[in-house]
PDB file of C-alpha atoms in Angstrom:
ATOM      1  CA  MET J   1     -20.836 -63.568  63.750  1.00 48.00           C
ATOM      2  CA  SER J   2     -18.905 -60.661  62.268  1.00 63.00           C
ATOM      3  CA  LYS J   3     -18.602 -57.273  63.922  1.00 77.00           C
ATOM      4  CA  ILE J   4     -21.259 -54.697  62.998  1.00 76.00           C
ATOM      5  CA  THR J   5     -19.908 -51.475  61.527  1.00 81.00           C
ATOM      6  CA  PRO J   6     -20.621 -48.283  63.496  1.00 81.00           C
ATOM      7  CA  THR J   7     -22.386 -46.775  60.489  1.00 83.00           C
ATOM      8  CA  LEU J   8     -24.790 -49.697  60.245  1.00 84.00           C
ATOM      9  CA  LEU J   9     -25.334 -49.610  63.992  1.00 83.00           C
ATOM     10  CA  ASN J  10     -26.138 -45.877  63.926  1.00 85.00           C
ATOM     11  CA  ASP J  11     -28.485 -46.341  60.966  1.00 86.00           C
ATOM     12  CA  THR J  12     -30.291 -49.131  62.825  1.00 88.00           C
ATOM     13  CA  LEU J  13     -30.534 -46.939  65.919  1.00 86.00           C
ATOM     14  CA  ASN J  14     -32.018 -44.101  63.867  1.00 87.00           C
ATOM     15  CA  LEU J  15     -34.507 -46.455  62.221  1.00 88.00           C
ATOM     16  CA  VAL J  16     -35.727 -47.983  65.492  1.00 89.00           C
ATOM     17  CA  ALA J  17     -35.877 -44.556  67.173  1.00 89.00           C
ATOM     18  CA  LEU J  18     -37.949 -43.284  64.244  1.00 89.00           C
ATOM     19  CA  ALA J  19     -40.278 -46.280  64.553  1.00 89.00           C
ATOM     20  CA  ARG J  20     -40.705 -45.500  68.263  1.00 89.00           C
ATOM     21  CA  GLU J  21     -41.414 -41.819  67.572  1.00 90.00           C
ATOM     22  CA  THR J  22     -43.927 -42.816  64.884  1.00 89.00           C
ATOM     23  CA  ALA J  23     -45.685 -45.128  67.328  1.00 89.00           C
ATOM     24  CA  LEU J  24     -45.894 -42.286  69.852  1.00 90.00           C
ATOM     25  CA  ALA J  25     -47.222 -39.888  67.210  1.00 89.00           C
ATOM     26  CA  ARG J  26     -49.928 -42.362  66.214  1.00 90.00           C
ATOM     27  CA  GLY J  27     -50.960 -42.928  69.820  1.00 92.00           C
ATOM     28  CA  ARG J  28     -49.618 -46.484  70.097  1.00 91.00           C
ATOM     29  CA  GLN J  29     -48.114 -46.191  73.553  1.00 93.00           C
ATOM     30  CA  ALA J  30     -47.704 -49.966  74.065  1.00 93.00           C
ATOM     31  CA  GLN J  31     -45.659 -50.309  70.884  1.00 92.00           C
ATOM     32  CA  ALA J  32     -43.534 -47.285  71.823  1.00 90.00           C
ATOM     33  CA  ASP J  33     -42.927 -48.775  75.281  1.00 93.00           C
ATOM     34  CA  ARG J  34     -41.723 -52.045  73.713  1.00 92.00           C
ATOM     35  CA  LEU J  35     -39.311 -50.150  71.448  1.00 91.00           C
ATOM     36  CA  ALA J  36     -37.882 -47.907  74.203  1.00 91.00           C
ATOM     37  CA  PRO J  37     -35.481 -50.525  75.678  1.00 92.00           C
ATOM     38  CA  VAL J  38     -34.348 -51.462  72.167  1.00 90.00           C
ATOM     39  CA  VAL J  39     -33.540 -47.817  71.405  1.00 89.00           C
ATOM     40  CA  ASP J  40     -31.677 -47.454  74.709  1.00 91.00           C
ATOM     41  CA  GLY J  41     -29.687 -50.641  74.074  1.00 90.00           C
ATOM     42  CA  LEU J  42     -28.784 -49.609  70.542  1.00 87.00           C
ATOM     43  CA  ARG J  43     -27.813 -46.146  71.771  1.00 88.00           C
ATOM     44  CA  SER J  44     -25.366 -47.615  74.299  1.00 89.00           C
ATOM     45  CA  LEU J  45     -23.957 -50.035  71.694  1.00 86.00           C
ATOM     46  CA  ALA J  46     -23.501 -47.202  69.199  1.00 83.00           C
ATOM     47  CA  ALA J  47     -21.731 -45.071  71.801  1.00 84.00           C
ATOM     48  CA  ALA J  48     -19.448 -47.966  72.756  1.00 83.00           C
ATOM     49  CA  SER J  49     -18.621 -48.758  69.120  1.00 78.00           C
ATOM     50  CA  THR J  50     -17.634 -45.173  68.310  1.00 71.00           C
ATOM     51  CA  ASN J  51     -15.392 -45.057  71.391  1.00 70.00           C
ATOM     52  CA  SER J  52     -13.614 -48.287  70.459  1.00 65.00           C
ATOM     53  CA  LEU J  53     -12.800 -47.314  66.883  1.00 58.00           C
ATOM     54  CA  THR J  54      -9.173 -47.648  65.904  1.00 53.00           C
ATOM     55  CA  PRO J  55      -7.748 -45.839  62.892  1.00 56.00           C
ATOM     56  CA  ARG J  56      -7.359 -48.069  59.873  1.00 57.00           C
ATOM     57  CA  PRO J  57      -4.557 -47.872  57.333  1.00 57.00           C
ATOM     58  CA  PRO J  58      -5.432 -45.979  54.147  1.00 59.00           C
ATOM     59  CA  VAL J  59      -7.070 -48.079  51.468  1.00 56.00           C
ATOM     60  CA  THR J  60      -5.398 -48.236  48.076  1.00 58.00           C
ATOM     61  CA  ALA J  61      -7.553 -47.701  45.013  1.00 58.00           C
ATOM     62  CA  SER J  62      -8.701 -50.881  43.359  1.00 59.00           C
ATOM     63  CA  GLY J  63     -11.572 -52.037  41.188  1.00 61.00           C
ATOM     64  CA  ALA J  64     -13.849 -49.194  40.106  1.00 59.00           C
ATOM     65  CA  LEU J  65     -11.894 -46.650  42.154  1.00 60.00           C
ATOM     66  CA  ALA J  66      -8.740 -47.306  40.149  1.00 62.00           C
ATOM     67  CA  GLY J  67     -10.464 -46.740  36.792  1.00 70.00           C
ATOM     68  CA  GLU J  68      -9.789 -43.821  34.502  1.00 75.00           C
ATOM     69  CA  ASP J  69     -13.470 -42.770  34.619  1.00 72.00           C
ATOM     70  CA  PHE J  70     -13.375 -42.483  38.392  1.00 71.00           C
ATOM     71  CA  ARG J  71     -10.178 -40.422  38.280  1.00 74.00           C
ATOM     72  CA  ALA J  72     -11.789 -38.050  35.768  1.00 75.00           C
ATOM     73  CA  LEU J  73     -14.847 -37.750  37.992  1.00 72.00           C
ATOM     74  CA  LEU J  74     -12.691 -37.129  41.054  1.00 73.00           C
ATOM     75  CA  ALA J  75     -10.662 -34.448  39.268  1.00 75.00           C
ATOM     76  CA  ALA J  76     -13.848 -32.737  38.076  1.00 72.00           C
ATOM     77  CA  ALA J  77     -15.383 -32.887  41.552  1.00 70.00           C
ATOM     78  CA  GLN J  78     -12.265 -31.411  43.132  1.00 71.00           C
ATOM     79  CA  ALA J  79     -12.242 -28.595  40.584  1.00 71.00           C
ATOM     80  CA  ALA J  80     -15.902 -27.708  41.332  1.00 61.00           C
ATOM     81  CA  PRO J  81     -16.611 -24.666  43.523  1.00 56.00           C
ATOM     82  CA  LEU J  82     -17.076 -25.468  47.207  1.00 56.00           C
ATOM     83  CA  ASN J  83     -20.036 -23.176  47.903  1.00 54.00           C
ATOM     84  CA  GLY J  84     -22.478 -25.587  46.254  1.00 52.00           C
ATOM     85  CA  ALA J  85     -24.300 -22.848  44.363  1.00 52.00           C
ATOM     86  CA  PRO J  86     -24.533 -23.340  40.618  1.00 53.00           C
ATOM     87  CA  SER J  87     -22.395 -20.889  38.718  1.00 50.00           C
ATOM     88  CA  ALA J  88     -23.246 -19.321  35.399  1.00 51.00           C
ATOM     89  CA  SER J  89     -19.676 -19.531  34.122  1.00 50.00           C
ATOM     90  CA  PRO J  90     -19.017 -21.747  31.082  1.00 50.00           C
ATOM     91  CA  LEU J  91     -16.179 -23.470  32.960  1.00 47.00           C
ATOM     92  CA  HIS J  92     -18.624 -24.584  35.654  1.00 51.00           C
ATOM     93  CA  SER J  93     -21.016 -26.012  33.042  1.00 50.00           C
ATOM     94  CA  LEU J  94     -18.126 -27.765  31.325  1.00 57.00           C
ATOM     95  CA  THR J  95     -17.042 -29.309  34.616  1.00 76.00           C
ATOM     96  CA  ARG J  96     -20.575 -30.474  35.397  1.00 80.00           C
ATOM     97  CA  GLY J  97     -20.782 -31.958  31.911  1.00 82.00           C
ATOM     98  CA  HIS J  98     -17.574 -33.869  32.500  1.00 82.00           C
ATOM     99  CA  VAL J  99     -18.889 -35.103  35.841  1.00 85.00           C
ATOM    100  CA  ALA J 100     -22.138 -36.272  34.229  1.00 86.00           C
ATOM    101  CA  ALA J 101     -20.234 -37.979  31.402  1.00 86.00           C
ATOM    102  CA  ALA J 102     -17.907 -39.729  33.846  1.00 85.00           C
ATOM    103  CA  MET J 103     -20.845 -40.902  35.941  1.00 86.00           C
ATOM    104  CA  ALA J 104     -22.602 -42.236  32.839  1.00 87.00           C
ATOM    105  CA  ALA J 105     -19.418 -43.975  31.703  1.00 86.00           C
ATOM    106  CA  GLY J 106     -19.223 -45.540  35.157  1.00 86.00           C
ATOM    107  CA  GLY J 107     -22.649 -47.112  34.684  1.00 88.00           C
ATOM    108  CA  MET J 108     -24.892 -44.725  36.617  1.00 88.00           C
ATOM    109  CA  THR J 109     -28.399 -44.155  35.270  1.00 91.00           C
ATOM    110  CA  GLU J 110     -29.625 -40.720  34.226  1.00 92.00           C
ATOM    111  CA  ILE J 111     -31.889 -40.562  37.262  1.00 92.00           C
ATOM    112  CA  GLU J 112     -29.013 -41.328  39.657  1.00 90.00           C
ATOM    113  CA  ILE J 113     -26.828 -38.703  37.977  1.00 89.00           C
ATOM    114  CA  ALA J 114     -29.629 -36.124  38.138  1.00 90.00           C
ATOM    115  CA  ARG J 115     -30.086 -36.753  41.852  1.00 90.00           C
ATOM    116  CA  GLN J 116     -26.349 -36.491  42.544  1.00 88.00           C
ATOM    117  CA  LEU J 117     -25.961 -33.257  40.589  1.00 87.00           C
ATOM    118  CA  GLY J 118     -29.291 -31.752  41.651  1.00 88.00           C
ATOM    119  CA  VAL J 119     -30.462 -31.146  38.096  1.00 90.00           C
ATOM    120  CA  ALA J 120     -33.307 -32.328  35.878  1.00 92.00           C
ATOM    121  CA  ARG J 121     -33.023 -35.625  34.036  1.00 92.00           C
ATOM    122  CA  GLU J 122     -33.291 -33.833  30.686  1.00 93.00           C
ATOM    123  CA  GLU J 123     -30.304 -31.663  31.599  1.00 92.00           C
ATOM    124  CA  VAL J 124     -28.316 -34.826  32.348  1.00 91.00           C
ATOM    125  CA  ARG J 125     -29.302 -36.239  28.938  1.00 92.00           C
ATOM    126  CA  ILE J 126     -28.104 -33.055  27.264  1.00 91.00           C
ATOM    127  CA  MET J 127     -24.788 -33.061  29.150  1.00 87.00           C
ATOM    128  CA  ILE J 128     -24.164 -36.707  28.256  1.00 88.00           C
ATOM    129  CA  ARG J 129     -25.164 -36.180  24.628  1.00 88.00           C
ATOM    130  CA  LEU J 130     -22.861 -33.156  24.338  1.00 86.00           C
ATOM    131  CA  SER J 131     -19.944 -35.122  25.730  1.00 82.00           C
ATOM    132  CA  GLN J 132     -20.282 -37.848  23.096  1.00 80.00           C
ATOM    133  CA  PRO J 133     -18.549 -37.566  19.718  1.00 76.00           C
ATOM    134  CA  HIS J 134     -20.812 -36.127  17.040  1.00 68.00           C
ATOM    135  CA  SER J 135     -22.168 -38.445  14.383  1.00 54.00           C
ATOM    136  CA  LEU J 136     -23.880 -37.712  11.092  1.00 55.00           C
ATOM    137  CA  THR J 137     -26.842 -39.999  11.774  1.00 56.00           C
ATOM    138  CA  PRO J 138     -29.732 -38.595  13.821  1.00 60.00           C
ATOM    139  CA  GLY J 139     -30.635 -40.103  17.173  1.00 57.00           C
ATOM    140  CA  PRO J 140     -33.852 -42.066  17.792  1.00 58.00           C
ATOM    141  CA  GLU J 141     -35.714 -38.963  18.999  1.00 58.00           C
ATOM    142  CA  ALA J 142     -35.071 -37.148  15.689  1.00 55.00           C
ATOM    143  CA  VAL J 143     -36.784 -39.902  13.687  1.00 52.00           C
ATOM    144  CA  ALA J 144     -40.133 -39.587  15.503  1.00 49.00           C
TER     145      ALA J 144
END
């Protein structure tokens, strides 16, 4: 059996602890009592796994991370303001448009992009459409 990653172990701990808390909230004391030793065991395993971590060598970019689209996305993300608040400046909108276009070129759906950027799906569509080269033929929505 392969070693469980600390992240997966912590996620499992959180999930089982949440199940125990839910059982308590719903008045299922017997179920909560059965989950208590599991939570305690996972908690000790998670603590031991974080203490035994050894630093790993840096990973070189390969696959999708080595692609030109990813580099463009990374550059746009690094150029974005750090405060997280949307800015009204045209440069900020241009950067967000580049990020949305890079995400779309990388195969992400409009919904995934909207969630990542914290914007509406229609705004993502507009950003992607604006990043594409203009054509003389109307899109499918113009025909309707």
